[in-house]
């Protein structure tokens, strides 16, 4: 059973950058989908970025051109590079993986706060 742990969140100023990491306790090489989601207080959890095991990526419209998702199967990790951060990006960010069995596994989340 894979367990996910996010890290890398913090407080940054507008225009700054952060790199989030999602480390799995087990192999992610067989996962069909890996992605990042975020949720701000009072809002629904929204997809931010995702990728397939084959390397195909997709991004939410609000982060296109600013965020980049990547993975390292050897290290069982998924990353989210966030540049040109805006106050609107403030949220709890969650890593998610869809296993080969069709199950979705979530991490506990890491807080990102962008000040103006």
XYZ file of C-alpha atoms in Angstrom:
116
model
C 0.000 0.000 0.000
C 1.448 3.333 -1.098
C 1.550 6.221 1.359
C 2.194 9.782 0.158
C 3.904 12.599 2.045
C 4.049 16.162 0.702
C 6.660 18.742 1.616
C 8.069 22.029 0.379
C 5.230 24.380 1.211
C 5.788 27.670 2.945
C 5.361 31.422 2.866
C 6.584 33.360 -0.160
C 6.039 36.786 -1.662
C 4.206 37.450 -4.899
C 6.431 36.484 -7.809
C 8.400 33.971 -5.792
C 8.880 30.257 -6.351
C 8.420 27.017 -4.458
C 9.067 23.391 -5.295
C 6.700 20.881 -3.756
C 7.676 17.257 -3.313
C 5.495 14.200 -2.942
C 7.362 11.140 -1.740
C 5.771 7.706 -1.833
C 6.514 4.884 0.580
C 6.169 2.429 -2.286
C 6.789 2.300 -6.006
C 4.891 4.728 -8.231
C 6.153 3.295 -11.494
C 2.907 1.392 -12.028
C 0.644 4.373 -11.307
C -1.548 5.385 -14.225
C -1.946 8.994 -13.090
C -0.104 11.315 -10.738
C -1.183 14.812 -9.945
C -1.437 17.826 -7.694
C -4.599 19.435 -6.383
C -5.218 22.412 -4.156
C -7.928 23.660 -1.852
C -8.350 27.078 -0.274
C -10.731 27.687 2.649
C -14.296 27.869 1.385
C -13.376 26.519 -2.040
C -13.607 23.130 -3.685
C -10.514 21.076 -4.234
C -9.329 21.792 -7.762
C -6.881 20.025 -10.056
C -3.632 21.872 -10.648
C -1.420 19.551 -12.669
C -1.247 15.919 -13.648
C 0.784 13.459 -15.656
C 0.605 9.893 -16.880
C 3.240 7.227 -16.470
C 4.091 7.892 -20.102
C 4.924 11.524 -19.424
C 1.851 13.292 -20.789
C 1.063 16.398 -18.734
C -1.986 18.564 -18.214
C -2.409 21.821 -16.280
C -5.229 23.891 -14.941
C -5.811 27.112 -16.844
C -4.907 29.269 -13.862
C -1.401 27.792 -13.580
C -0.419 27.184 -17.207
C 2.966 28.653 -17.963
C 3.828 29.016 -14.278
C 3.732 25.489 -12.799
C 5.523 22.341 -13.942
C 4.850 18.793 -12.783
C 7.506 16.107 -12.961
C 8.292 12.706 -11.515
C 11.206 10.498 -10.608
C 10.244 6.840 -10.504
C 13.636 5.847 -9.121
C 13.035 8.050 -6.082
C 9.285 7.373 -5.966
C 8.595 11.072 -6.054
C 6.392 13.606 -7.826
C 7.256 17.292 -7.902
C 5.498 20.556 -8.589
C 7.669 23.523 -9.501
C 5.714 26.726 -8.913
C 6.975 30.005 -10.341
C 5.556 33.521 -10.503
C 3.361 32.789 -7.525
C 0.292 34.912 -6.882
C -1.828 35.416 -3.751
C -4.557 33.441 -5.547
C -2.269 30.390 -5.368
C -2.578 30.330 -1.585
C -4.026 26.954 -0.632
C -3.308 23.544 0.786
C -1.704 21.456 -1.931
C -2.297 17.722 -2.155
C -0.551 15.005 -4.105
C -2.642 12.196 -5.556
C -1.821 8.962 -7.326
C -4.143 6.614 -9.176
C -2.864 3.071 -8.886
C -2.975 0.357 -11.490
C -5.973 -1.025 -9.591
C -7.971 2.157 -10.087
C -7.655 3.451 -6.527
C -6.787 7.059 -5.736
C -4.353 7.704 -2.903
C -4.025 11.149 -1.318
C -1.304 12.762 0.735
C -1.966 14.866 3.831
C -1.225 18.153 2.102
C 1.261 20.999 2.433
C 0.339 24.652 2.902
C 1.397 27.306 0.404
C 0.855 30.945 1.339
C 1.664 33.781 -1.053
C 1.745 37.294 0.361
C 1.227 40.467 -1.637
